Amino acid sequence: MTSEKTDFRTTIRQSLTATQNGTVTILSSLLAVEDLLGYIPLEAIEEVASLTNSTTNEVWGVASFYTNFRFTPPGDHVLEVCWGPSCHILGAQNIVKEVLGTLNLQGEGDTEDHTFTFKYNTCLAACGQAPVISIDHQLMGRMTPEKTKERILSVKATGEKGKRQNG
Amino acid sequence: MTKAFQKLVEKSKAHLEQIQSKPRVRISIDLSGLAAGALDILNTFKDEVSANKLDVTISEVGGLGLNYAEPLVDIQNPGGPRVFYNNVTPDQVPSLVREHLIEGNPVLSGAMAVETRDPSLDIPTLTELPMMKGQVRIALRNAGHIDPSDILDYIAAGGYNGLNKGLFEMEPSAVQEEVAKSGLRGRGGAAFPTATKWRFLMGSPGPIKYILGNCEEGDPGAFNDKGILEGDPHTLLEGMILAGYATGASNGIVFIRHGHDTPIERTRKAIAQAYANNLLGENILGSDFSFDVEVSLVGESYVSGEETALMESIEGKRAMPRYRPPFPAAYGVWGKPSNINNIKTLAYVPEIVSRGGEWFTTIGTEKSKGTAILCLSGTIERPGMIEVPMGMTIREAVEKLGGGVPGGKPVKLLQTGGPLGGVLRGDKIDIPLDFDAMAAAGAILGSGGIIVGDDTVCAVDLARLLVAFCQYESCGKCFPCRLGTTHLLQILDRICDFKAQPGDLDLMRQLGNDMQVGSLCGHGQLGFNPIKSSIEYFPDEFAAVIEEKRWPTKNYFPDFFMPDRAKRNQQTETFSSLRRA
Ligand SMILES: Cc1cc2nc3c(=O)[nH]c(=O)nc-3n(C[C@H](O)[C@H](O)[C@H](O)COP(=O)(O)O)c2cc1C
Ligand code: FES
């Protein structure tokens, strides 16, 4: 257990130094950790604080401000639904409703079996293909509630963990 | 032309000849293309090309802006026509490869356009397409045509000519004067004259001064800044370097929202290539001007696009606006003098310098020069990104280029300028694309997002959505914005629950006024705009919901799902409990 913990810290430390190019700040470091792990563990808060010469309070303040950060591991797959006005006009609310039903959720969060995490996105920047969702960072346009459900079920059926995909 | 640049130009010519000697497939891989499935098309092409052992260049280009036609692919054999294929499906790829690439016969059934008129083909040219007709492409001149990941493609298309001219034929002040002559105004929202802003920075002491390129682009419905970085990142870099030269700045920062990988990766690659070719770094092209550029990423926060909040973000802090004065030109990022411009603003600069400010003034209206780069979305026949001369009417842009509402139904409303912009009624859209004319009508041009709504869209429901966005995104630093947006949302929620209280509309107006007067930045100052214009243009719909307790249109969402910041903070509680354990 101890060595596992040390390994974890080493990984975080490496991601902080190896993957950051350019100016290093609290925010840039937190984003590097998010890219690596998909969330910000306690260890990362401490590592970022020591790397950037700040207090954990300052790091915590930044991490809890930007809405993309979370502090526990996300589900195997992350599903985002755009709630921007272009998507809203073309039926995003119906997609959210379907997602909540299919995943048995009340709002944003993780499913009980931890296979899915559902989040809103303020604009996935493919508004010309509205309504837009993304699964594991892969954009999908012209969605309907039915197609969204299909995608969820087919991703679930693969049984694999989601990877961050290009795009 | 300097020797160093001459060499690059020759290299780019040789590169172009080499590319033209082989068949080339260009596939639009931008965020919109990806959402339409372009990645599948790219992979299928790669598979087919390697299965047939073909020597073909496959280029991942940015978007032409024709979102309705995506996935969009174009194919050109040496000496043959360049043919554009729209809405390509993976099943179509094998026949495109066999018939067009191998046998040299364009597949007429799936072809939308050719680049230049070909008498043997009965296909319109690209510029004859209804969405392209009337466009004047300056900032978007290369998007969809060049490979954004290859600097030589950009140079072969005339890129860095303006920089070469600026550095070796003009004094810094002459570059600023050329921009002043062009009448260029900022495309980030406030439409402030760019040269005037640059003059502030020119007067500030060095040696470290910053040019910040703002690609936060948090406005839902706008994707043109990202579109420029995806399609032609070097045009931004060239504009930034020229801005740096004119103002005596030493550093540039391109500020992009984390998570949008294509614009980020392409910008980073462009920067690396510019360094490798001495277009960035020490003594650019052998001149005595040096300039560095890096990318700075930001997390999800709308307010981080505001100029002083952006500086806080770059410094790695929470994106909360600063009090002014001191102004950025005196005290900006890391306390150093800074100038901030939108990506579109900077992307015009290379052409302004190389063709002269005078030329730019020939396009547009008296006070709004140049073009408007618009993102059309919503209930519209042809969604996408267009660049049209200022002065074109909104109706022409939406109905002629965009094709209007599907089925020929009338446009009921437009939401313009992002969530701090406004809502315009369909019968008011004969006004010209012009900063001042649009502001007077209560719908700013802003970032260029134009969201079209047909008769199924309810103005009250849309107003609630826009307020919900402003409430969710308030950074919380100043109370008029934080409490004002929350209160506005509460009122709109109860209106939509048919539980309106007497005087709710007046109460909202009062709140909007307080927010405008008391807020620290534009988020709170302008946050009431969309409701104000909705109430003004659609009083009947508000009356229906408030007084008659009925929804006036087909589309309404009594459940109304939106994210909850407090809920996201429950993550925080989980975390605290971990810590105690
Ligand atoms: C809440 C808020 C968000 C903003 N977001 C952006 C943005 O995403 N992109 C942008 O260019 N300008 C944004 N602005 C405007 C900037 O503060 C600034 O005026 C602009 O970047 C200046 O560029 P320009 O002079 O080229 O227009 C925002 C302003 C406010 C108040
Ligand atoms: S509003 Fe949904 S992708 Fe932009």
CSV table of C-alpha atoms in Angstrom, one decimal, chain B residues 61-479:
chain,number,residue,atom,x,y,z
B,61,VAL,CA,-7.6,20.7,-43.0
B,62,GLY,CA,-9.8,23.1,-41.0
B,63,GLY,CA,-13.4,23.8,-42.0
B,64,LEU,CA,-14.7,25.8,-44.9
B,65,GLY,CA,-17.6,26.7,-42.6
B,66,LEU,CA,-20.1,24.6,-44.5
B,67,ASN,CA,-21.3,22.7,-41.5
B,68,TYR,CA,-24.4,21.4,-43.3
B,69,ALA,CA,-22.2,19.6,-45.8
B,70,GLU,CA,-20.0,17.8,-43.3
B,71,PRO,CA,-18.2,15.4,-43.4
B,72,LEU,CA,-16.7,17.3,-46.3
B,73,VAL,CA,-13.9,15.9,-48.4
B,74,ASP,CA,-12.2,17.2,-51.5
B,75,ILE,CA,-10.1,15.3,-54.0
B,76,GLN,CA,-7.7,16.5,-56.6
B,77,ASN,CA,-5.5,14.5,-59.0
B,78,PRO,CA,-2.4,16.3,-60.5
B,79,GLY,CA,-3.7,18.6,-63.2
B,80,GLY,CA,-7.3,17.6,-62.5
B,81,PRO,CA,-10.2,19.5,-61.0
B,82,ARG,CA,-10.5,19.8,-57.2
B,83,VAL,CA,-13.9,18.3,-56.4
B,84,PHE,CA,-15.8,18.7,-53.1
B,85,TYR,CA,-17.9,15.9,-51.8
B,86,ASN,CA,-20.5,16.7,-49.2
B,87,ASN,CA,-22.0,14.6,-46.3
B,88,VAL,CA,-19.6,11.8,-47.1
B,89,THR,CA,-20.4,8.4,-45.4
B,90,PRO,CA,-17.8,5.7,-44.8
B,91,ASP,CA,-19.6,3.5,-47.4
B,92,GLN,CA,-18.9,6.0,-50.1
B,93,VAL,CA,-15.1,6.1,-49.5
B,94,PRO,CA,-14.1,3.0,-51.4
B,95,SER,CA,-15.8,4.2,-54.6
B,96,LEU,CA,-14.3,7.7,-54.2
B,97,VAL,CA,-10.9,6.1,-53.9
B,98,ARG,CA,-11.4,3.8,-56.9
B,99,GLU,CA,-13.2,6.1,-59.3
B,100,HIS,CA,-11.7,9.5,-58.5
B,101,LEU,CA,-8.2,8.7,-57.1
B,102,ILE,CA,-7.4,5.6,-59.1
B,103,GLU,CA,-9.4,6.0,-62.4
B,104,GLY,CA,-9.4,9.8,-62.4
B,105,ASN,CA,-13.2,10.2,-62.8
B,106,PRO,CA,-14.9,12.5,-60.4
B,107,VAL,CA,-17.9,10.8,-58.8
B,108,LEU,CA,-20.6,13.2,-60.0
B,109,SER,CA,-23.4,11.8,-57.8
B,110,GLY,CA,-21.8,12.8,-54.5
B,111,ALA,CA,-20.1,16.0,-55.7
B,112,MET,CA,-21.2,19.4,-54.4
B,113,ALA,CA,-18.7,21.7,-56.1
B,114,VAL,CA,-15.5,22.2,-57.9
B,115,GLU,CA,-12.8,24.8,-57.1
B,116,THR,CA,-12.6,26.3,-60.6
B,117,ARG,CA,-15.1,26.0,-63.4
B,118,ASP,CA,-14.6,22.8,-65.3
B,119,PRO,CA,-16.5,22.7,-68.6
B,120,SER,CA,-16.5,18.9,-68.6
B,121,LEU,CA,-18.3,18.7,-65.3
B,122,ASP,CA,-21.8,20.0,-64.6
B,123,ILE,CA,-21.0,21.1,-61.0
B,124,PRO,CA,-21.1,24.6,-59.6
B,125,THR,CA,-17.9,26.2,-58.4
B,126,LEU,CA,-17.3,26.6,-54.7
B,127,THR,CA,-18.0,30.4,-54.8
B,128,GLU,CA,-21.3,29.8,-56.6
B,129,LEU,CA,-22.7,27.7,-53.7
B,130,PRO,CA,-25.5,29.7,-52.0
B,131,MET,CA,-23.6,29.7,-48.7
B,132,MET,CA,-20.3,31.0,-50.3
B,133,LYS,CA,-21.9,33.5,-52.7
B,134,GLY,CA,-21.3,37.0,-51.3
B,135,GLN,CA,-18.6,36.0,-48.8
B,136,VAL,CA,-15.5,38.0,-48.6
B,137,ARG,CA,-12.9,35.9,-47.0
B,138,ILE,CA,-10.0,37.7,-45.3
B,139,ALA,CA,-9.4,36.0,-41.9
B,140,LEU,CA,-10.9,32.8,-43.3
B,141,ARG,CA,-9.0,33.0,-46.7
B,142,ASN,CA,-7.0,29.9,-46.1
B,143,ALA,CA,-9.3,27.9,-43.8
B,144,GLY,CA,-10.3,24.6,-45.5
B,145,HIS,CA,-7.7,25.0,-48.2
B,146,ILE,CA,-4.3,24.8,-46.5
B,147,ASP,CA,-2.9,22.2,-44.2
B,148,PRO,CA,-2.9,24.0,-40.8
B,149,SER,CA,-0.2,21.8,-39.5
B,150,ASP,CA,2.3,22.8,-42.3
B,151,ILE,CA,3.8,26.2,-42.2
B,152,LEU,CA,5.0,25.8,-45.8
B,153,ASP,CA,1.4,25.5,-47.0
B,154,TYR,CA,0.7,28.9,-45.3
B,155,ILE,CA,3.8,30.5,-46.8
B,156,ALA,CA,3.0,29.1,-50.2
B,157,ALA,CA,-0.4,30.8,-49.9
B,158,GLY,CA,1.3,34.2,-49.3
B,159,GLY,CA,1.7,33.8,-45.5
B,160,TYR,CA,4.2,35.8,-43.5
B,161,ASN,CA,4.4,38.3,-46.4
B,162,GLY,CA,2.9,41.0,-44.2
B,163,LEU,CA,5.4,40.2,-41.4
B,164,ASN,CA,8.3,40.4,-43.8
B,165,LYS,CA,7.0,43.8,-45.1
B,166,GLY,CA,6.3,45.1,-41.6
B,167,LEU,CA,9.7,44.1,-40.2
B,168,PHE,CA,11.8,45.3,-43.0
B,169,GLU,CA,9.9,48.1,-44.8
B,170,MET,CA,8.0,49.7,-42.0
B,171,GLU,CA,8.7,51.4,-38.7
B,172,PRO,CA,6.7,50.0,-35.8
B,173,SER,CA,4.6,53.1,-35.7
B,174,ALA,CA,3.9,52.8,-39.4
B,175,VAL,CA,2.4,49.3,-38.8
B,176,GLN,CA,0.2,50.9,-36.1
B,177,GLU,CA,-0.8,53.7,-38.4
B,178,GLU,CA,-1.7,51.2,-41.1
B,179,VAL,CA,-4.1,49.5,-38.7
B,180,ALA,CA,-5.5,52.9,-37.7
B,181,LYS,CA,-6.1,53.7,-41.3
B,182,SER,CA,-7.9,50.4,-41.8
B,183,GLY,CA,-10.5,51.4,-39.1
B,184,LEU,CA,-10.3,47.9,-37.6
B,185,ARG,CA,-12.4,47.5,-34.5
B,186,GLY,CA,-12.2,44.7,-32.0
B,187,ARG,CA,-14.2,41.6,-32.8
B,188,GLY,CA,-14.3,40.4,-29.1
B,189,GLY,CA,-17.5,42.2,-28.2
B,190,ALA,CA,-16.9,45.9,-27.4
B,191,ALA,CA,-15.8,46.9,-30.9
B,192,PHE,CA,-13.1,49.2,-29.6
B,193,PRO,CA,-10.7,50.6,-32.3
B,194,THR,CA,-7.7,48.3,-32.4
B,195,ALA,CA,-5.1,50.9,-33.2
B,196,THR,CA,-6.1,53.1,-30.3
B,197,LYS,CA,-5.7,50.2,-27.9
B,198,TRP,CA,-2.3,49.4,-29.4
B,199,ARG,CA,-1.3,53.1,-28.9
B,200,PHE,CA,-1.9,52.7,-25.2
B,201,LEU,CA,0.6,49.8,-25.1
B,202,MET,CA,3.1,51.7,-27.3
B,203,GLY,CA,3.3,54.3,-24.5
B,204,SER,CA,4.0,51.8,-21.8
B,205,PRO,CA,7.6,51.0,-20.7
B,206,GLY,CA,9.3,47.7,-21.6
B,207,PRO,CA,11.2,45.6,-21.9
B,208,ILE,CA,8.6,42.9,-21.0
B,209,LYS,CA,5.2,43.6,-22.6
B,210,TYR,CA,2.4,41.2,-23.6
B,211,ILE,CA,0.1,40.7,-26.6
B,212,LEU,CA,-2.7,38.4,-25.5
B,213,GLY,CA,-4.8,36.6,-28.1
B,214,ASN,CA,-8.2,35.8,-26.6
B,215,CYS,CA,-9.6,32.4,-27.8
B,216,GLU,CA,-11.6,31.7,-24.6
B,217,GLU,CA,-14.7,32.0,-26.8
B,218,GLY,CA,-17.1,30.9,-24.1
B,219,ASP,CA,-20.1,32.3,-26.0
B,220,PRO,CA,-22.3,29.3,-26.8
B,221,GLY,CA,-23.2,29.5,-30.5
B,222,ALA,CA,-19.8,31.0,-31.4
B,223,PHE,CA,-17.0,28.9,-32.8
B,224,ASN,CA,-15.2,31.3,-35.2
B,225,ASP,CA,-12.1,31.9,-33.1
B,226,LYS,CA,-11.6,28.2,-32.7
B,227,GLY,CA,-12.4,27.9,-36.4
B,228,ILE,CA,-9.5,30.2,-37.3
B,229,LEU,CA,-7.1,28.4,-35.1
B,230,GLU,CA,-8.2,25.1,-36.5
B,231,GLY,CA,-8.1,26.2,-40.1
B,232,ASP,CA,-5.2,28.7,-40.2
B,233,PRO,CA,-3.3,29.2,-36.9
B,234,HIS,CA,-0.4,30.9,-38.6
B,235,THR,CA,-2.6,33.9,-39.6
B,236,LEU,CA,-3.2,34.5,-35.9
B,237,LEU,CA,0.5,34.1,-35.1
B,238,GLU,CA,1.5,36.5,-37.9
B,239,GLY,CA,-1.0,39.0,-36.7
B,240,MET,CA,0.3,38.7,-33.1
B,241,ILE,CA,3.9,39.1,-34.1
B,242,LEU,CA,2.9,42.2,-36.1
B,243,ALA,CA,1.0,43.5,-33.1
B,244,GLY,CA,4.1,42.9,-31.0
B,245,TYR,CA,6.3,44.7,-33.4
B,246,ALA,CA,4.0,47.7,-33.6
B,247,THR,CA,3.7,48.1,-29.9
B,248,GLY,CA,7.2,47.0,-28.8
B,249,ALA,CA,5.9,43.9,-27.0
B,250,SER,CA,8.2,41.0,-26.2
B,251,ASN,CA,5.7,38.1,-25.6
B,252,GLY,CA,2.5,36.8,-26.9
B,253,ILE,CA,0.1,34.4,-25.2
B,254,VAL,CA,-2.7,32.6,-27.0
B,255,PHE,CA,-5.4,31.9,-24.5
B,256,ILE,CA,-7.6,28.8,-25.2
B,257,ARG,CA,-10.3,26.9,-23.3
B,258,HIS,CA,-8.9,23.5,-22.2
B,259,GLY,CA,-10.7,20.5,-23.8
B,260,HIS,CA,-11.0,21.7,-27.3
B,261,ASP,CA,-8.1,19.7,-28.7
B,262,THR,CA,-8.0,20.5,-32.4
B,263,PRO,CA,-7.5,24.3,-32.0
B,264,ILE,CA,-5.0,23.8,-29.1
B,265,GLU,CA,-2.9,21.2,-30.9
B,266,ARG,CA,-2.8,23.1,-34.2
B,267,THR,CA,-1.8,26.3,-32.5
B,268,ARG,CA,0.9,24.6,-30.5
B,269,LYS,CA,2.3,23.0,-33.7
B,270,ALA,CA,2.2,26.3,-35.6
B,271,ILE,CA,4.2,27.9,-32.8
B,272,ALA,CA,6.8,25.2,-32.9
B,273,GLN,CA,7.1,25.5,-36.6
B,274,ALA,CA,7.3,29.3,-36.5
B,275,TYR,CA,10.2,28.9,-34.0
B,276,ALA,CA,11.9,26.3,-36.2
B,277,ASN,CA,11.8,28.8,-39.1
B,278,ASN,CA,12.9,31.8,-37.1
B,279,LEU,CA,9.5,33.5,-37.5
B,280,LEU,CA,9.4,33.5,-33.7
B,281,GLY,CA,12.2,33.8,-31.1
B,282,GLU,CA,15.3,35.9,-31.3
B,283,ASN,CA,15.9,38.3,-34.2
B,284,ILE,CA,13.0,37.2,-36.3
B,285,LEU,CA,14.1,36.7,-40.0
B,286,GLY,CA,17.4,38.4,-39.1
B,287,SER,CA,15.8,41.6,-37.9
B,288,ASP,CA,16.4,43.1,-34.5
B,289,PHE,CA,12.9,42.3,-33.3
B,290,SER,CA,12.5,39.3,-31.0
B,291,PHE,CA,9.1,37.8,-29.9
B,292,ASP,CA,8.0,34.7,-28.0
B,293,VAL,CA,4.6,33.1,-28.1
B,294,GLU,CA,3.1,30.4,-25.9
B,295,VAL,CA,-0.3,28.8,-25.4
B,296,SER,CA,-2.1,29.2,-22.1
B,297,LEU,CA,-5.0,26.9,-21.3
B,298,VAL,CA,-7.9,27.7,-19.0
B,299,GLY,CA,-10.5,25.6,-17.3
B,300,GLU,CA,-14.2,25.9,-17.7
B,301,SER,CA,-15.2,29.5,-16.8
B,302,TYR,CA,-17.0,31.9,-19.0
B,303,VAL,CA,-15.8,35.0,-17.2
B,304,SER,CA,-12.2,34.1,-17.9
B,305,GLY,CA,-12.8,35.6,-21.4
B,306,GLU,CA,-13.1,39.1,-19.8
B,307,GLU,CA,-9.8,40.9,-20.2
B,308,THR,CA,-8.7,41.2,-16.6
B,309,ALA,CA,-10.1,37.8,-15.5
B,310,LEU,CA,-8.1,36.4,-18.4
B,311,MET,CA,-4.9,37.8,-16.9
B,312,GLU,CA,-5.7,36.2,-13.5
B,313,SER,CA,-6.2,32.9,-15.3
B,314,ILE,CA,-2.9,33.1,-17.1
B,315,GLU,CA,-1.3,33.7,-13.8
B,316,GLY,CA,-3.0,30.4,-12.7
B,317,LYS,CA,-5.6,32.0,-10.4
B,318,ARG,CA,-9.4,32.0,-10.3
B,319,ALA,CA,-10.8,33.8,-13.3
B,320,MET,CA,-12.2,36.9,-11.5
B,321,PRO,CA,-12.0,40.4,-13.0
B,322,ARG,CA,-9.7,43.0,-11.5
B,323,TYR,CA,-10.7,46.5,-10.5
B,324,ARG,CA,-9.7,49.1,-13.0
B,325,PRO,CA,-7.6,51.3,-13.0
B,326,PRO,CA,-4.9,50.4,-13.4
B,327,PHE,CA,-5.7,49.4,-16.9
B,328,PRO,CA,-4.0,46.4,-18.7
B,329,ALA,CA,-1.8,48.7,-20.8
B,330,ALA,CA,-0.2,49.8,-17.6
B,331,TYR,CA,-0.6,46.8,-15.4
B,332,GLY,CA,-1.5,43.6,-17.1
B,333,VAL,CA,-0.5,40.0,-16.9
B,334,TRP,CA,2.2,39.4,-14.3
B,335,GLY,CA,2.0,43.1,-13.6
B,336,LYS,CA,3.5,43.9,-17.0
B,337,PRO,CA,1.9,46.2,-19.7
B,338,SER,CA,-0.5,44.1,-21.8
B,339,ASN,CA,-2.8,44.4,-24.8
B,340,ILE,CA,-5.6,42.0,-25.3
B,341,ASN,CA,-7.3,41.3,-28.6
B,342,ASN,CA,-9.8,38.8,-29.9
B,343,ILE,CA,-8.5,36.1,-32.3
B,344,LYS,CA,-10.5,37.5,-35.3
B,345,THR,CA,-9.1,41.0,-34.7
B,346,LEU,CA,-5.5,39.8,-34.8
B,347,ALA,CA,-6.2,37.5,-37.8
B,348,TYR,CA,-7.1,40.5,-40.0
B,349,VAL,CA,-3.7,42.2,-39.3
B,350,PRO,CA,-1.5,40.3,-41.8
B,351,GLU,CA,-3.7,41.2,-44.7
B,352,ILE,CA,-4.1,44.8,-43.5
B,353,VAL,CA,-0.3,45.2,-43.4
B,354,SER,CA,0.4,43.5,-46.6
B,355,ARG,CA,-2.4,45.1,-48.6
B,356,GLY,CA,-2.6,48.4,-46.8
B,357,GLY,CA,-5.2,49.9,-44.4
B,358,GLU,CA,-6.8,51.7,-47.3
B,359,TRP,CA,-7.8,48.4,-48.9
B,360,PHE,CA,-9.6,47.3,-45.7
B,361,THR,CA,-11.7,50.4,-45.7
B,362,THR,CA,-13.1,49.6,-49.1
B,363,ILE,CA,-15.0,46.7,-47.4
B,364,GLY,CA,-17.8,47.4,-44.9
B,365,THR,CA,-19.7,50.4,-43.7
B,366,GLU,CA,-18.7,53.9,-42.7
B,367,LYS,CA,-18.0,53.0,-39.0
B,368,SER,CA,-17.7,49.2,-39.2
B,369,LYS,CA,-14.9,48.3,-41.7
B,370,GLY,CA,-14.0,44.9,-43.1
B,371,THR,CA,-16.0,41.8,-42.6
B,372,ALA,CA,-18.2,40.1,-40.0
B,373,ILE,CA,-17.3,36.5,-39.2
B,374,LEU,CA,-20.6,34.8,-38.3
B,375,CYS,CA,-21.6,31.5,-36.9
B,376,LEU,CA,-25.0,30.5,-38.0
B,377,SER,CA,-26.8,27.8,-35.9
B,378,GLY,CA,-30.2,26.9,-34.5
B,379,THR,CA,-33.2,26.2,-36.8
B,380,ILE,CA,-31.5,27.1,-40.0
B,381,GLU,CA,-31.1,25.3,-43.3
B,382,ARG,CA,-27.4,25.7,-43.7
B,383,PRO,CA,-25.6,26.1,-40.3
B,384,GLY,CA,-22.0,27.1,-40.4
B,385,MET,CA,-19.4,29.8,-40.4
B,386,ILE,CA,-19.3,32.6,-42.9
B,387,GLU,CA,-17.3,35.8,-43.5
B,388,VAL,CA,-19.3,38.5,-45.1
B,389,PRO,CA,-18.8,42.2,-45.7
B,390,MET,CA,-20.1,44.5,-42.9
B,391,GLY,CA,-23.2,46.3,-44.2
B,392,MET,CA,-24.8,43.1,-45.6
B,393,THR,CA,-28.2,42.9,-43.9
B,394,ILE,CA,-28.7,40.3,-41.3
B,395,ARG,CA,-31.6,38.9,-43.4
B,396,GLU,CA,-29.3,38.3,-46.3
B,397,ALA,CA,-26.7,36.5,-44.2
B,398,VAL,CA,-29.4,34.4,-42.5
B,399,GLU,CA,-31.8,33.7,-45.3
B,400,LYS,CA,-29.7,33.9,-48.5
B,401,LEU,CA,-26.4,32.3,-47.3
B,402,GLY,CA,-27.8,30.4,-44.4
B,403,GLY,CA,-31.0,29.3,-46.3
B,404,GLY,CA,-33.3,30.6,-43.6
B,405,VAL,CA,-35.5,28.3,-41.5
B,406,PRO,CA,-36.0,24.8,-43.0
B,407,GLY,CA,-39.2,24.4,-44.9
B,408,GLY,CA,-39.3,28.1,-45.8
B,409,LYS,CA,-40.9,29.1,-42.5
B,410,PRO,CA,-40.2,32.6,-41.3
B,411,VAL,CA,-37.5,33.5,-38.8
B,412,LYS,CA,-39.1,34.1,-35.5
B,413,LEU,CA,-36.1,35.4,-33.6
B,414,LEU,CA,-32.4,35.7,-33.6
B,415,GLN,CA,-30.1,35.4,-30.5
B,416,THR,CA,-27.0,37.4,-31.3
B,417,GLY,CA,-23.7,38.3,-29.7
B,418,GLY,CA,-23.7,35.5,-27.1
B,419,PRO,CA,-25.6,35.3,-23.9
B,420,LEU,CA,-24.7,38.9,-23.0
B,421,GLY,CA,-26.0,40.0,-26.4
B,422,GLY,CA,-29.6,40.2,-27.2
B,423,VAL,CA,-32.7,38.7,-28.8
B,424,LEU,CA,-34.0,40.2,-32.1
B,425,ARG,CA,-37.4,39.7,-33.5
B,426,GLY,CA,-37.7,38.2,-37.0
B,427,ASP,CA,-39.2,41.3,-38.6
B,428,LYS,CA,-36.3,43.4,-37.4
B,429,ILE,CA,-33.5,41.7,-39.3
B,430,ASP,CA,-33.3,44.0,-42.2
B,431,ILE,CA,-30.7,46.1,-40.4
B,432,PRO,CA,-27.1,45.9,-41.6
B,433,LEU,CA,-24.3,44.0,-40.0
B,434,ASP,CA,-22.8,47.0,-38.3
B,435,PHE,CA,-21.6,47.4,-34.7
B,436,ASP,CA,-23.6,50.5,-34.1
B,437,ALA,CA,-26.8,49.7,-36.0
B,438,MET,CA,-27.0,46.4,-34.3
B,439,ALA,CA,-26.4,47.8,-30.8
B,440,ALA,CA,-29.1,50.4,-31.5
B,441,ALA,CA,-31.5,47.6,-32.2
B,442,GLY,CA,-30.7,45.9,-28.9
B,443,ALA,CA,-28.7,43.0,-30.3
B,444,ILE,CA,-25.0,43.4,-30.4
B,445,LEU,CA,-22.9,41.7,-33.0
B,446,GLY,CA,-20.4,40.7,-30.4
B,447,SER,CA,-18.5,37.5,-31.1
B,448,GLY,CA,-20.6,36.9,-34.2
B,449,GLY,CA,-22.8,34.0,-33.1
B,450,ILE,CA,-26.3,34.2,-34.7
B,451,ILE,CA,-28.7,31.6,-33.4
B,452,VAL,CA,-31.9,31.3,-35.4
B,453,GLY,CA,-35.2,30.3,-33.8
B,454,ASP,CA,-38.4,29.4,-35.7
B,455,ASP,CA,-42.0,29.5,-34.5
B,456,THR,CA,-41.5,26.5,-32.2
B,457,VAL,CA,-39.1,28.5,-30.0
B,458,CYS,CA,-40.6,30.2,-27.0
B,459,ALA,CA,-39.0,33.6,-26.1
B,460,VAL,CA,-39.7,33.1,-22.4
B,461,ASP,CA,-38.1,29.7,-22.4
B,462,LEU,CA,-35.0,31.0,-24.3
B,463,ALA,CA,-34.7,34.0,-21.9
B,464,ARG,CA,-34.7,31.6,-19.0
B,465,LEU,CA,-32.0,29.6,-20.6
B,466,LEU,CA,-29.8,32.6,-21.2
B,467,VAL,CA,-30.3,33.8,-17.6
B,468,ALA,CA,-29.5,30.3,-16.3
B,469,PHE,CA,-26.2,30.5,-18.3
B,470,CYS,CA,-25.4,33.9,-16.8
B,471,GLN,CA,-26.2,32.7,-13.3
B,472,TYR,CA,-24.2,29.5,-13.6
B,473,GLU,CA,-21.2,31.3,-15.0
B,474,SER,CA,-21.2,34.3,-12.7
B,475,CYS,CA,-17.7,34.2,-11.1
B,476,GLY,CA,-19.1,35.4,-7.8
B,477,LYS,CA,-16.6,38.2,-7.1
B,478,CYS,CA,-19.1,41.1,-7.1
B,479,PHE,CA,-22.4,40.7,-5.5
